[in-house]
Amino acid sequence: MRVVIAEDNVLLSAGLELLLSTRGFEVVEVAADADAFAAAVVRHRPDLAVVDVRLPPDFRDEGVRAAIEARRTLEALPVLVLSQYVERDYAGELLADGRGGVGYLLKDRVGRVSEFVDALHRVADGGTVMDPAVVQQLLAPRPRDPLESLTPREREVLALMAEGLGNGEIAQRLVVTDNAVHKHIGNVFAKLGLAPSGAGHRRVRAVLAYLDGR
């Protein structure tokens, strides 16, 4: 079984290469960054890829992004992601196409070589292997977008605030009283969890929350 490894840690990549080579796998290339991994996938068309989530240059999500793209480039390429972190969104995206051949294991929780090798075989055969911590994250409810709790009128007020209108101008635009606008803005602050503090002006923070949620 031909394998491409994407891992920037030299000791870990060497250890993986040695381990797989002694267990019947053929490591055709070890890539140290996402671009090299993408090129290796095209060049070798491997049977399996083992990918670290965070790769150079930024060590954020380059590896898992490259893995997702590799599955588009080489249809249904089996990919086992190894990480120190649970990247919930990308783990979900790896599973989203429903084609199987996906694994997501946490490095610190891989305790037995035999279990790791078994996971590789199951992924290569089209199965799915997920660390329990990853499953827990995927099943956990997402935090509700606080903007969803705003009434249509409160959204209108917030949108006009984002346009830079003051309370009086908002009242004129909506044909309501200044007191009504003041009340709506207070409700917006409360629902967005913007308590008075020295950390920043609540009006500005509310507008930023609105712009981020659009």
Coordinates of C-alpha atoms in Angstrom, one line a residue:
M1 CA 0.0 0.0 0.0
R2 CA 1.5 3.3 -1.2
V3 CA 1.5 6.2 1.4
V4 CA 2.3 9.9 1.3
I5 CA 3.0 11.5 4.7
A6 CA 2.6 15.2 5.3
E7 CA 4.4 16.1 8.6
D8 CA 6.9 19.0 9.3
N9 CA 8.3 17.5 12.5
V10 CA 11.4 15.6 11.3
L11 CA 11.5 13.2 14.2
L12 CA 7.8 12.3 13.9
S13 CA 7.9 12.0 10.2
A14 CA 10.9 9.7 10.3
G15 CA 9.3 7.7 13.0
L16 CA 6.1 7.3 10.9
E17 CA 8.1 6.4 7.8
L18 CA 10.0 3.7 9.7
L19 CA 6.9 2.4 11.4
L20 CA 4.9 2.1 8.2
S21 CA 7.8 0.6 6.3
T22 CA 8.1 -2.2 8.8
R23 CA 4.4 -2.9 8.7
G24 CA 4.0 -3.5 5.0
F25 CA 3.4 0.0 3.7
E26 CA 5.4 1.7 1.1
V27 CA 6.1 5.4 2.0
V28 CA 6.5 7.0 -1.5
E29 CA 7.2 10.5 -0.2
V30 CA 7.3 12.6 3.0
A31 CA 6.2 16.2 2.5
A32 CA 7.0 19.0 5.0
D33 CA 4.4 21.5 3.9
A34 CA 1.0 21.6 2.2
D35 CA 2.3 22.6 -1.3
A36 CA 4.8 19.7 -1.3
F37 CA 2.0 17.3 -0.1
A38 CA -0.4 18.5 -2.9
A39 CA 2.4 17.9 -5.5
A40 CA 3.2 14.5 -4.0
V41 CA -0.5 13.4 -4.3
V42 CA -0.6 14.3 -8.0
R43 CA 2.8 12.8 -8.7
H44 CA 2.3 9.4 -6.9
R45 CA -1.4 8.9 -6.7
P46 CA -1.1 7.1 -3.4
D47 CA -3.5 4.6 -1.8
L48 CA -3.4 6.5 1.5
A49 CA -2.3 9.9 3.0
V50 CA -1.3 10.6 6.6
V51 CA -1.5 14.3 7.2
D52 CA -0.8 16.6 10.1
V53 CA -3.4 19.4 10.6
R54 CA -1.0 22.2 11.0
L55 CA 1.8 22.7 8.5
P56 CA 4.2 25.5 7.4
P57 CA 4.2 28.3 6.8
D58 CA 1.5 29.5 9.3
F59 CA 0.9 26.3 11.3
R60 CA -2.8 26.8 11.4
D61 CA -5.0 24.5 9.2
E62 CA -2.8 24.1 6.1
G63 CA -2.6 20.3 6.4
V64 CA -6.3 19.5 6.8
R65 CA -7.2 22.0 4.0
A66 CA -4.7 20.3 1.8
A67 CA -6.2 16.9 2.7
I68 CA -9.7 18.1 1.8
E69 CA -8.3 19.4 -1.6
A70 CA -6.4 16.2 -2.2
R71 CA -9.7 14.2 -1.9
R72 CA -11.1 16.4 -4.6
T73 CA -8.0 16.1 -6.8
L74 CA -7.7 12.3 -6.3
E75 CA -11.2 11.2 -5.9
A76 CA -12.0 9.7 -2.5
L77 CA -8.3 9.5 -1.5
P78 CA -8.2 7.8 1.9
V79 CA -6.8 10.3 4.4
L80 CA -5.9 9.8 8.1
V81 CA -5.4 13.1 9.9
L82 CA -3.1 13.2 12.8
S83 CA -3.3 16.2 15.1
Q84 CA -2.7 17.6 18.6
Y85 CA -6.0 19.6 18.2
V86 CA -9.6 19.0 17.2
E87 CA -10.5 21.2 14.3
R88 CA -14.2 20.7 14.4
D89 CA -15.2 22.4 11.2
Y90 CA -12.6 20.6 9.1
A91 CA -13.3 17.2 10.7
G92 CA -16.9 17.7 9.7
E93 CA -16.0 18.8 6.2
L94 CA -13.8 15.7 5.7
L95 CA -16.9 13.6 6.6
A96 CA -19.3 15.6 4.7
D97 CA -18.9 14.0 1.3
G98 CA -20.1 10.7 2.7
R99 CA -17.5 8.7 0.8
G100 CA -15.6 7.3 3.8
G101 CA -12.0 6.6 3.8
V102 CA -11.4 9.2 6.6
G103 CA -9.7 9.1 9.9
Y104 CA -9.0 11.8 12.5
L105 CA -6.8 10.8 15.4
L106 CA -5.2 12.9 18.1
K107 CA -1.4 12.3 18.4
D108 CA -1.3 12.3 22.2
R109 CA -4.0 9.6 22.3
V110 CA -2.5 7.1 19.9
G111 CA -1.3 4.6 22.5
R112 CA -0.7 1.4 20.6
V113 CA 1.1 0.8 17.4
S114 CA -1.3 -2.1 16.5
E115 CA -4.3 0.1 16.9
F116 CA -2.8 2.8 14.7
V117 CA -1.9 0.4 12.0
D118 CA -5.4 -1.1 12.2
A119 CA -6.8 2.4 11.8
L120 CA -4.7 3.0 8.7
H121 CA -6.1 -0.2 7.1
R122 CA -9.6 0.6 8.0
V123 CA -9.3 4.1 6.4
A124 CA -7.6 2.7 3.3
D125 CA -10.5 0.2 3.0
G126 CA -13.0 3.0 2.9
G127 CA -13.9 3.0 6.6
T128 CA -14.0 5.9 9.1
V129 CA -11.9 6.1 12.2
M130 CA -12.5 9.0 14.7
D131 CA -10.9 9.7 18.0
P132 CA -13.7 9.8 20.7
A133 CA -12.7 13.4 21.5
V134 CA -13.3 14.4 17.8
V135 CA -16.7 12.6 17.9
Q136 CA -17.7 14.5 21.0
Q137 CA -16.8 17.8 19.4
L138 CA -18.8 16.9 16.2
L139 CA -21.8 16.0 18.2
A140 CA -21.7 18.9 20.6
P141 CA -24.3 21.6 19.8
R142 CA -22.8 24.7 18.3
P143 CA -23.2 28.0 20.2
R144 CA -26.2 29.8 18.9
D145 CA -25.6 33.0 16.9
P146 CA -26.7 35.8 19.2
L147 CA -28.0 37.7 16.2
E148 CA -30.6 35.1 15.7
S149 CA -32.2 36.1 19.0
L150 CA -32.9 39.7 17.7
T151 CA -36.4 40.6 16.6
P152 CA -36.9 42.0 13.1
R153 CA -37.2 45.5 14.5
E154 CA -34.1 45.1 16.6
R155 CA -32.3 44.0 13.4
E156 CA -33.5 47.0 11.6
V157 CA -32.2 49.3 14.4
L158 CA -28.8 47.5 14.4
A159 CA -28.6 47.8 10.6
L160 CA -29.2 51.5 10.8
M161 CA -26.6 51.8 13.6
A162 CA -24.2 50.1 11.2
E163 CA -24.9 52.8 8.6
G164 CA -23.8 55.3 11.2
L165 CA -27.2 56.8 12.1
G166 CA -27.7 58.3 15.5
N167 CA -30.8 57.5 17.7
G168 CA -32.8 60.5 16.4
E169 CA -32.1 59.7 12.8
I170 CA -33.0 56.0 13.4
A171 CA -36.3 57.2 15.0
Q172 CA -37.1 59.4 12.0
R173 CA -36.2 56.6 9.5
L174 CA -38.4 54.0 11.3
V175 CA -41.1 56.6 12.3
V176 CA -40.9 55.7 16.0
T177 CA -40.1 57.7 19.1
D178 CA -36.6 58.3 20.5
N179 CA -37.6 56.3 23.6
A180 CA -38.6 53.3 21.4
V181 CA -35.2 53.4 19.6
H182 CA -33.4 53.7 23.0
K183 CA -35.3 50.6 24.2
H184 CA -34.5 48.6 21.1
I185 CA -30.8 49.4 21.3
G186 CA -30.8 48.4 25.0
N187 CA -32.4 45.0 24.0
V188 CA -29.7 44.6 21.3
F189 CA -26.9 45.2 23.8
A190 CA -28.5 42.7 26.2
K191 CA -29.0 40.0 23.6
L192 CA -25.5 40.4 22.3
G193 CA -24.1 40.2 25.8
L194 CA -22.6 43.7 25.6
A195 CA -22.5 44.8 29.2
P196 CA -21.1 48.3 29.9
S197 CA -17.3 48.1 30.4
G198 CA -14.1 50.0 29.6
A199 CA -13.2 47.4 27.0
G200 CA -14.9 49.2 24.2
H201 CA -17.9 51.2 23.2
R202 CA -21.0 49.0 23.1
R203 CA -22.4 50.6 20.0
V204 CA -19.2 49.9 18.0
R205 CA -19.1 46.4 19.3
A206 CA -22.7 45.8 18.4
V207 CA -22.1 47.0 14.9
L208 CA -19.0 44.8 14.6
A209 CA -21.1 41.8 15.7
Y210 CA -23.7 42.6 13.1
L211 CA -21.1 42.9 10.3
D212 CA -19.4 39.7 11.3
G213 CA -22.7 37.9 11.2
R214 CA -23.8 39.0 7.8

